[in-house]
Short mmCIF file of C-alpha atoms in Angstrom, two decimals:
data_model
loop_
_atom_site.label_atom_id
_atom_site.label_comp_id
_atom_site.label_asym_id
_atom_site.label_seq_id
_atom_site.Cartn_x
_atom_site.Cartn_y
_atom_site.Cartn_z
CA UNK Y 1 19.68 13.61 9.37
CA UNK Y 2 20.75 12.71 5.82
CA UNK Y 3 20.29 8.92 5.84
CA UNK Y 4 16.76 7.63 5.51
CA UNK Y 5 14.79 4.61 4.36
CA UNK Y 6 11.37 5.65 3.11
CA UNK Y 7 8.97 2.72 3.10
CA UNK Y 8 5.97 2.15 0.84
CA UNK Y 9 5.74 5.59 -0.78
CA UNK Y 10 3.53 6.11 -3.82
CA UNK Y 11 5.85 7.52 -6.50
CA UNK Y 12 4.62 10.65 -8.31
CA UNK Y 13 7.52 11.19 -10.70
CA UNK Y 14 6.11 11.13 -14.25
CA UNK Y 15 8.34 9.81 -17.05
CA UNK Y 16 9.99 7.28 -14.76
CA UNK Y 17 9.32 3.51 -14.62
CA UNK Y 18 8.36 3.91 -10.95
CA UNK Y 19 5.50 6.35 -11.50
CA UNK Y 20 2.33 5.27 -9.73
CA UNK Y 21 4.03 2.37 -7.96
CA UNK Y 22 4.55 1.83 -4.24
CA UNK Y 23 8.30 1.69 -3.61
CA UNK Y 24 10.94 1.81 -0.88
CA UNK Y 25 13.63 4.47 -1.30
CA UNK Y 26 17.01 4.50 0.48
CA UNK Y 27 18.77 7.86 0.77
CA UNK Y 28 22.31 8.20 2.12
CA UNK Y 29 24.02 11.57 2.57
CA UNK Y 30 21.36 13.18 0.43
CA UNK Y 31 21.78 10.79 -2.50
CA UNK Y 32 19.29 8.16 -3.70
CA UNK Y 33 21.23 4.89 -3.43
CA UNK Y 34 18.47 2.33 -3.93
CA UNK Y 35 14.88 2.12 -5.22
CA UNK Y 36 13.07 -1.20 -4.83
CA UNK Y 37 9.78 -2.76 -3.81
CA UNK Y 38 11.36 -3.95 -0.55
CA UNK Y 39 14.51 -2.65 1.13
CA UNK Y 40 15.87 -3.66 4.53
CA UNK Y 41 18.79 -2.09 6.42
CA UNK Y 42 20.71 -2.94 9.58
CA UNK Y 43 22.52 0.39 9.85
CA UNK Y 44 21.43 2.21 13.00
CA UNK Y 45 22.36 5.51 11.37
CA UNK Y 46 19.52 5.13 8.86
CA UNK Y 47 16.16 6.51 10.01
CA UNK Y 48 13.14 4.57 8.79
CA UNK Y 49 9.97 6.41 7.74
CA UNK Y 50 6.66 4.72 7.06
CA UNK Y 51 5.23 6.54 4.03
CA UNK Y 52 2.25 4.28 3.43
CA UNK Y 53 -0.52 6.31 1.81
CA UNK Y 54 1.79 9.22 1.03
CA UNK Y 55 3.15 10.48 -2.28
CA UNK Y 56 6.82 10.92 -3.08
CA UNK Y 57 7.10 13.73 -5.63
CA UNK Y 58 9.66 16.17 -7.00
CA UNK Y 59 10.13 19.17 -4.74
CA UNK Y 60 7.69 21.96 -5.56
CA UNK Y 61 9.00 25.21 -7.09
CA UNK Y 62 7.33 28.58 -6.43
CA UNK Y 63 8.10 31.19 -9.08
CA UNK Y 64 6.37 34.08 -7.30
CA UNK Y 65 7.37 34.69 -3.69
CA UNK Y 66 8.27 37.85 -1.79
CA UNK Y 67 10.85 37.92 1.00
CA UNK Y 68 11.68 41.27 2.59
CA UNK Y 69 15.43 40.91 2.42
CA UNK Y 70 17.20 43.18 1.62
CA UNK Y 71 15.77 46.10 3.53
CA UNK Y 72 12.37 44.85 4.65
CA UNK Y 73 13.39 42.03 6.98
CA UNK Y 74 10.59 42.88 9.42
CA UNK Y 75 8.20 41.37 6.87
CA UNK Y 76 10.31 38.30 6.08
CA UNK Y 77 13.99 37.48 5.83
CA UNK Y 78 15.52 34.75 3.71
CA UNK Y 79 15.79 32.35 6.67
CA UNK Y 80 12.14 32.63 7.74
CA UNK Y 81 10.92 32.62 4.14
CA UNK Y 82 12.80 29.42 3.42
CA UNK Y 83 11.42 27.85 6.61
CA UNK Y 84 7.90 28.55 5.32
CA UNK Y 85 8.89 27.14 1.92
CA UNK Y 86 10.14 23.92 3.53
CA UNK Y 87 6.88 23.49 5.41
CA UNK Y 88 4.96 23.98 2.17
CA UNK Y 89 7.01 21.44 0.22
CA UNK Y 90 8.99 23.89 -1.93
CA UNK Y 91 12.61 22.98 -2.63
CA UNK Y 92 13.03 26.03 -4.87
CA UNK Y 93 11.68 29.58 -5.02
CA UNK Y 94 12.06 32.58 -7.30
CA UNK Y 95 12.15 35.69 -5.12
CA UNK Y 96 10.61 38.83 -6.61
CA UNK Y 97 12.33 42.23 -6.31
CA UNK Y 98 9.78 44.00 -4.08
CA UNK Y 99 12.53 44.94 -1.64
CA UNK Y 100 14.28 48.08 -0.46
CA UNK Y 101 16.51 48.58 -2.34
CA UNK Y 102 14.94 46.58 -5.16
CA UNK Y 103 16.99 43.83 -6.80
CA UNK Y 104 18.13 45.98 -9.73
CA UNK Y 105 21.87 45.24 -9.93
CA UNK Y 106 24.30 42.36 -9.50
CA UNK Y 107 24.99 43.47 -5.90
CA UNK Y 108 21.48 42.66 -4.66
CA UNK Y 109 21.37 39.45 -6.72
CA UNK Y 110 24.69 38.31 -5.23
CA UNK Y 111 23.52 39.14 -1.70
CA UNK Y 112 20.47 36.89 -2.01
CA UNK Y 113 22.41 34.08 -3.69
CA UNK Y 114 25.10 34.11 -0.99
CA UNK Y 115 22.63 34.35 1.91
CA UNK Y 116 20.77 31.27 0.69
CA UNK Y 117 23.72 28.99 -0.02
CA UNK Y 118 23.56 27.15 3.32
CA UNK Y 119 19.79 26.73 3.32
CA UNK Y 120 17.93 23.61 2.12
CA UNK Y 121 16.02 25.65 -0.47
CA UNK Y 122 17.26 26.72 -3.90
CA UNK Y 123 16.69 30.49 -3.93
CA UNK Y 124 16.74 32.26 -7.29
CA UNK Y 125 16.52 36.07 -7.35
CA UNK Y 126 14.26 37.78 -9.88
CA UNK Y 127 15.90 41.02 -11.02
CA UNK Y 128 13.98 44.14 -11.94
CA UNK Y 129 13.13 45.06 -15.51
CA UNK Y 130 13.65 48.76 -14.83
CA UNK Y 131 16.04 50.63 -12.56
CA UNK Y 132 14.52 51.15 -9.10
CA UNK Y 133 11.31 49.63 -10.48
CA UNK Y 134 10.44 53.09 -11.78
CA UNK Y 135 9.44 51.90 -15.26
CA UNK Y 136 11.65 54.42 -17.03
CA UNK Y 137 15.01 52.85 -17.88
CA UNK Y 138 16.15 49.25 -18.33
CA UNK Y 139 18.07 47.80 -15.40
CA UNK Y 140 21.34 45.88 -15.77
CA UNK Y 141 19.59 42.75 -17.03
CA UNK Y 142 22.49 40.75 -18.46
CA UNK Y 143 24.74 41.67 -15.53
CA UNK Y 144 22.10 40.34 -13.12
CA UNK Y 145 21.68 37.20 -15.21
CA UNK Y 146 25.42 36.48 -14.86
CA UNK Y 147 25.18 37.01 -11.10
CA UNK Y 148 22.35 34.47 -10.74
CA UNK Y 149 19.04 36.16 -11.59
CA UNK Y 150 16.63 33.60 -13.02
CA UNK Y 151 14.12 36.05 -14.53
CA UNK Y 152 13.14 39.72 -14.68
CA UNK Y 153 10.09 41.54 -13.36
CA UNK Y 154 9.22 44.83 -11.71
CA UNK Y 155 7.41 42.80 -9.07
CA UNK Y 156 4.05 44.23 -8.10
CA UNK Y 157 4.60 47.31 -10.28
CA UNK Y 158 3.31 46.65 -13.81
CA UNK Y 159 5.47 48.02 -16.64
CA UNK Y 160 3.26 50.77 -18.03
CA UNK Y 161 5.51 51.92 -20.88
CA UNK Y 162 5.02 49.68 -23.92
CA UNK Y 163 8.36 50.77 -25.37
CA UNK Y 164 10.24 49.75 -22.25
CA UNK Y 165 8.58 46.33 -22.17
CA UNK Y 166 9.31 45.86 -25.87
CA UNK Y 167 13.00 46.64 -25.34
CA UNK Y 168 13.16 44.30 -22.37
CA UNK Y 169 11.69 41.44 -24.39
CA UNK Y 170 14.06 42.04 -27.27
CA UNK Y 171 17.13 42.41 -25.05
CA UNK Y 172 16.36 39.31 -22.96
CA UNK Y 173 15.79 37.30 -26.11
CA UNK Y 174 19.51 37.71 -26.89
CA UNK Y 175 20.64 35.85 -23.76
CA UNK Y 176 17.62 33.58 -23.09
CA UNK Y 177 16.37 35.75 -20.25
CA UNK Y 178 12.81 35.29 -18.99
CA UNK Y 179 10.52 38.32 -18.69
CA UNK Y 180 7.68 38.07 -16.18
CA UNK Y 181 4.81 40.46 -16.81
CA UNK Y 182 2.51 41.42 -13.95
CA UNK Y 183 -0.49 42.38 -16.08
CA UNK Y 184 -2.37 45.43 -14.89
CA UNK Y 185 -3.17 48.71 -16.60
CA UNK Y 186 -2.78 51.14 -13.73
CA UNK Y 187 -4.73 53.87 -15.51
CA UNK Y 188 -7.78 51.60 -15.43
CA UNK Y 189 -7.22 49.95 -12.04
CA UNK Y 190 -5.84 52.93 -10.06
CA UNK Y 191 -7.36 53.38 -6.62
CA UNK Y 192 -9.28 50.10 -6.70
CA UNK Y 193 -9.79 48.20 -3.45
CA UNK Y 194 -11.32 44.97 -4.79
CA UNK Y 195 -12.75 43.36 -7.91
CA UNK Y 196 -15.23 45.43 -9.88
CA UNK Y 197 -18.61 43.72 -9.84
CA UNK Y 198 -21.79 43.17 -7.88
CA UNK Y 199 -19.97 42.96 -4.55
CA UNK Y 200 -17.95 46.16 -5.05
CA UNK Y 201 -21.18 47.98 -5.95
CA UNK Y 202 -22.89 46.54 -2.87
CA UNK Y 203 -20.01 47.58 -0.59
CA UNK Y 204 -19.55 50.96 -2.25
CA UNK Y 205 -15.86 50.42 -3.03
CA UNK Y 206 -13.98 51.29 -6.20
CA UNK Y 207 -13.46 48.14 -8.21
CA UNK Y 208 -10.60 46.82 -10.32
CA UNK Y 209 -12.23 45.53 -13.53
CA UNK Y 210 -11.11 42.45 -15.45
CA UNK Y 211 -10.38 44.90 -18.26
CA UNK Y 212 -7.33 46.28 -16.43
CA UNK Y 213 -5.65 42.87 -16.58
CA UNK Y 214 -6.82 41.91 -20.04
CA UNK Y 215 -5.65 45.16 -21.66
CA UNK Y 216 -2.11 44.59 -20.42
CA UNK Y 217 -2.08 40.96 -21.51
CA UNK Y 218 -3.28 41.94 -24.97
CA UNK Y 219 -0.58 44.62 -25.23
CA UNK Y 220 2.24 42.34 -24.09
CA UNK Y 221 1.11 39.52 -26.37
CA UNK Y 222 1.41 41.90 -29.32
CA UNK Y 223 4.86 42.96 -28.12
CA UNK Y 224 6.00 39.35 -27.69
CA UNK Y 225 4.77 38.48 -31.18
CA UNK Y 226 6.38 41.59 -32.70
CA UNK Y 227 9.76 40.81 -31.13
CA UNK Y 228 9.44 37.03 -31.59
CA UNK Y 229 10.29 36.76 -27.91
CA UNK Y 230 8.86 34.63 -25.10
CA UNK Y 231 6.83 36.19 -22.29
CA UNK Y 232 5.38 34.89 -19.03
CA UNK Y 233 2.33 36.37 -17.29
CA UNK Y 234 2.29 35.97 -13.53
CA UNK Y 235 -0.83 35.67 -11.33
CA UNK Y 236 -3.49 35.95 -14.01
CA UNK Y 237 -6.94 36.08 -12.44
CA UNK Y 238 -9.67 36.49 -15.07
CA UNK Y 239 -11.60 34.32 -17.51
CA UNK Y 240 -10.77 36.73 -20.33
CA UNK Y 241 -7.05 36.38 -19.61
CA UNK Y 242 -7.26 32.61 -19.90
CA UNK Y 243 -9.09 32.91 -23.22
CA UNK Y 244 -6.55 35.38 -24.64
CA UNK Y 245 -3.57 33.26 -23.66
CA UNK Y 246 -5.23 30.11 -24.98
CA UNK Y 247 -5.68 31.76 -28.40
CA UNK Y 248 -2.11 33.10 -28.35
CA UNK Y 249 -0.70 29.64 -27.66
CA UNK Y 250 -2.77 28.18 -30.50
CA UNK Y 251 -1.40 30.93 -32.75
CA UNK Y 252 2.17 29.93 -31.92
CA UNK Y 253 3.15 32.87 -29.70
CA UNK Y 254 5.71 31.84 -27.06
CA UNK Y 255 3.66 32.60 -23.97
CA UNK Y 256 3.33 30.97 -20.56
CA UNK Y 257 1.44 31.98 -17.42
CA UNK Y 258 0.77 31.11 -13.80
CA UNK Y 259 -2.05 31.54 -11.32
CA UNK Y 260 -1.98 32.10 -7.56
CA UNK Y 261 -3.43 29.23 -5.51
CA UNK Y 262 -5.90 31.48 -3.69
CA UNK Y 263 -7.47 32.58 -6.98
CA UNK Y 264 -8.47 28.95 -7.59
CA UNK Y 265 -10.66 28.83 -4.49
CA UNK Y 266 -11.55 32.26 -3.12
CA UNK Y 267 -13.97 34.80 -4.64
CA UNK Y 268 -14.78 38.48 -4.10
CA UNK Y 269 -17.83 37.57 -2.00
CA UNK Y 270 -15.41 37.00 0.88
CA UNK Y 271 -14.62 40.74 1.00
CA UNK Y 272 -18.12 41.40 2.40
CA UNK Y 273 -16.78 41.00 5.93
CA UNK Y 274 -14.09 43.66 5.34
CA UNK Y 275 -11.35 41.25 6.47
CA UNK Y 276 -8.15 42.87 5.18
CA UNK Y 277 -6.60 39.43 4.72
CA UNK Y 278 -8.79 39.07 1.63
CA UNK Y 279 -7.29 42.21 0.12
CA UNK Y 280 -4.78 41.22 -2.53
CA UNK Y 281 -3.52 42.16 -5.98
CA UNK Y 282 -4.84 41.09 -8.38
CA UNK Y 283 -8.06 41.09 -6.37
CA UNK Y 284 -10.23 38.07 -5.74
CA UNK Y 285 -12.55 37.71 -8.73
CA UNK Y 286 -15.91 35.97 -9.34
CA UNK Y 287 -16.84 32.29 -9.46
CA UNK Y 288 -16.92 32.57 -13.28
CA UNK Y 289 -13.25 33.53 -13.23
CA UNK Y 290 -12.40 30.78 -10.75
CA UNK Y 291 -13.98 28.15 -12.99
CA UNK Y 292 -12.14 29.49 -16.05
CA UNK Y 293 -8.81 29.39 -14.18
CA UNK Y 294 -9.38 25.78 -13.12
CA UNK Y 295 -10.26 24.84 -16.68
CA UNK Y 296 -7.15 26.64 -17.93
CA UNK Y 297 -4.99 24.56 -15.61
CA UNK Y 298 -6.51 21.30 -16.76
CA UNK Y 299 -6.30 22.01 -20.49
CA UNK Y 300 -2.70 23.25 -20.33
CA UNK Y 301 -3.32 26.95 -20.91
CA UNK Y 302 -1.94 27.78 -17.45
CA UNK Y 303 1.55 26.39 -16.90
CA UNK Y 304 2.13 26.79 -13.18
CA UNK Y 305 0.62 27.55 -9.78
CA UNK Y 306 2.30 30.01 -7.40
CA UNK Y 307 1.75 31.10 -3.81
CA UNK Y 308 2.33 34.84 -4.40
CA UNK Y 309 3.63 34.78 -0.81
CA UNK Y 310 3.47 38.42 0.34
CA UNK Y 311 4.21 38.93 4.04
CA UNK Y 312 3.28 42.16 5.84
CA UNK Y 313 3.66 43.52 9.36
CA UNK Y 314 0.50 43.84 11.47
CA UNK Y 315 0.81 47.64 11.34
CA UNK Y 316 -0.03 47.69 7.63
CA UNK Y 317 -2.35 44.70 7.43
CA UNK Y 318 -4.49 44.57 10.58
CA UNK Y 319 -6.06 47.94 9.87
CA UNK Y 320 -9.18 49.17 8.09
CA UNK Y 321 -9.73 47.36 4.79
CA UNK Y 322 -9.52 50.53 2.72
CA UNK Y 323 -5.97 51.39 3.84
CA UNK Y 324 -4.58 47.88 4.38
CA UNK Y 325 -1.65 46.61 2.32
CA UNK Y 326 -2.38 44.06 -0.40
CA UNK Y 327 -1.26 40.44 -0.27
CA UNK Y 328 -1.20 37.34 1.92
CA UNK Y 329 1.33 34.76 3.02
CA UNK Y 330 0.83 31.53 1.10
CA UNK Y 331 3.82 29.20 0.95
CA UNK Y 332 2.41 26.77 3.51
CA UNK Y 333 -1.16 26.73 2.21
CA UNK Y 334 -0.69 26.10 -1.52
CA UNK Y 335 -1.13 22.33 -1.33
CA UNK Y 336 -4.43 22.43 0.64
CA UNK Y 337 -5.84 25.08 -1.70
CA UNK Y 338 -4.85 23.19 -4.85
CA UNK Y 339 -6.43 20.02 -3.50
CA UNK Y 340 -9.56 22.00 -2.63
CA UNK Y 341 -9.62 23.25 -6.23
CA UNK Y 342 -9.99 19.65 -7.39
CA UNK Y 343 -6.62 18.98 -9.04
CA UNK Y 344 -5.38 15.39 -9.14
CA UNK Y 345 -1.99 14.46 -7.72
CA UNK Y 346 -0.57 14.21 -11.26
CA UNK Y 347 -1.92 17.65 -12.15
CA UNK Y 348 -0.70 19.39 -9.02
CA UNK Y 349 2.78 17.86 -9.33
CA UNK Y 350 2.95 19.09 -12.92
CA UNK Y 351 1.83 22.62 -12.04
CA UNK Y 352 3.80 22.96 -8.79
CA UNK Y 353 7.04 21.13 -9.61
CA UNK Y 354 7.52 20.65 -13.35
CA UNK Y 355 5.76 23.62 -14.97
CA UNK Y 356 7.57 26.37 -13.04
CA UNK Y 357 11.01 24.87 -13.75
CA UNK Y 358 10.11 24.44 -17.42
CA UNK Y 359 9.13 28.11 -17.69
CA UNK Y 360 12.37 29.26 -16.06
CA UNK Y 361 14.60 26.78 -17.90
CA UNK Y 362 15.73 25.05 -14.70
CA UNK Y 363 16.64 21.35 -14.44
CA UNK Y 364 13.97 18.95 -13.17
CA UNK Y 365 14.60 16.85 -10.06
CA UNK Y 366 15.64 13.32 -11.02
CA UNK Y 367 14.35 10.13 -9.44
CA UNK Y 368 16.94 7.46 -10.07
CA UNK Y 369 19.70 5.71 -8.19
CA UNK Y 370 22.87 7.82 -7.70
CA UNK Y 371 20.93 11.05 -8.25
CA UNK Y 372 21.00 13.75 -5.61
CA UNK Y 373 17.65 13.70 -3.84
CA UNK Y 374 15.25 16.57 -4.49
CA UNK Y 375 11.85 15.34 -3.44
CA UNK Y 376 9.09 15.64 -0.88
CA UNK Y 377 6.59 13.39 0.82
CA UNK Y 378 3.04 14.68 1.08
CA UNK Y 379 -0.24 13.30 2.37
CA UNK Y 380 -3.42 14.41 0.62
CA UNK Y 381 -5.51 13.32 3.62
CA UNK Y 382 -3.38 14.89 6.35
CA UNK Y 383 -5.38 17.21 8.60
CA UNK Y 384 -3.48 20.03 10.25
CA UNK Y 385 -4.14 23.40 11.80
CA UNK Y 386 -2.54 26.52 10.36
CA UNK Y 387 -1.92 28.72 13.40
CA UNK Y 388 0.83 30.67 15.10
CA UNK Y 389 2.52 27.42 16.17
CA UNK Y 390 2.66 25.87 12.69
CA UNK Y 391 3.21 29.13 10.80
CA UNK Y 392 6.89 29.46 9.84
CA UNK Y 393 6.66 32.95 8.36
CA UNK Y 394 7.50 36.09 10.33
CA UNK Y 395 4.14 37.47 9.23
CA UNK Y 396 0.62 36.20 9.85
CA UNK Y 397 -1.45 37.92 7.15
CA UNK Y 398 -3.54 35.00 5.91
CA UNK Y 399 -7.31 34.44 5.97
CA UNK Y 400 -6.55 30.75 6.54
CA UNK Y 401 -4.78 31.30 9.86
CA UNK Y 402 -6.62 29.46 12.62
CA UNK Y 403 -8.25 26.99 10.24
CA UNK Y 404 -8.04 23.23 9.85
CA UNK Y 405 -6.59 22.35 6.45
CA UNK Y 406 -6.43 19.13 4.47
CA UNK Y 407 -3.24 18.12 2.69
CA UNK Y 408 0.24 18.50 4.13
CA UNK Y 409 3.92 17.87 3.50
CA UNK Y 410 5.68 15.51 5.90
CA UNK Y 411 9.26 15.42 4.58
CA UNK Y 412 11.61 17.34 2.31
CA UNK Y 413 15.04 16.39 0.99
CA UNK Y 414 17.18 18.82 -1.02
CA UNK Y 415 20.79 19.99 -1.16
CA UNK Y 416 21.76 16.88 0.84
CA UNK Y 417 19.59 18.00 3.74
CA UNK Y 418 16.63 15.99 5.05
CA UNK Y 419 13.93 17.79 6.99
CA UNK Y 420 10.90 16.21 8.60
CA UNK Y 421 8.26 18.94 8.73
CA UNK Y 422 6.37 19.49 11.96
CA UNK Y 423 2.92 20.56 10.74
#
């Protein structure tokens, strides 16, 4: 189904003359052929969609997702991960190297690129910073870049050696590579099960203090400044982190950052019930941190919102909280969480579609006649239930499973493929 007439959609493409207007859009074979206030067609091969009350926006891009392939396909493979991305409104994802083997050479990068070619989602591998994610020796960064890697990170293993991170920043600077820092000082956070605070004291669990994140951000900011190289911090979670990055930007340091959608809504109080689906890394913080993160989004300190989609099998997640794996699936629930956090449509489009592509140096979707369509339709008032029927992931580790959510995607068009979502 590649031919469609979308009627009366509210356009949410900034920097176009159509922004904020209600327009009809005709798409044929995946290409925008006409944009007007009123379009009529007689062709029976064109499907007509009433989009009254819905927003037509550039496809979202998630720069922090985890698929299991290669090696951990029982968690998620590229097909099922992309199905979840479609349902969540993402036309592009950057896949982190938390796989087995990790994505640390051109072979793994090429595998992911080739596996995703036929799918409606643009899949960009993130290569490792260090070989085997061991934090000892630089991986084949430039080689992976040539094979299709869009950025470099050791995934959920923070780079503990300052010298290694410094060399990575300097080396990537030479070929415009993007370094993603997952900020956590393991020596401070080691063994933690949740955020350090009143709730961790009450529950008697070792806490991960804000300090563990802030120390690493401070270190990497110094390294970025020293090497005159850009750096991106992924999934920041504390008020202190926002303040540090805000000051660094004002100082002229080339720094960007993102936040996971769940950190904009959920707090460490939720851990009181020992539901392992609230165990994640970085951990859920306090309401003070949540408010600071929301403010950071609105004032431009935080550049993007991510899902941090981290699927797990039931054997490692539906167990006692203390021994459960960290992370939740999130591709399908980003939009409802962002709306719950109070972002406007303009703000969420900027942080979910434009900001991530700007950080990674990727082209923005265009909304003009003769351009290849890369957009979604979403309804901020749509009520839907996230359950085993609507969940597209192989895994089910989400505290939102079984709940009614507000805000959903109804259509996605990308790579000349049109998909009407079935949420």
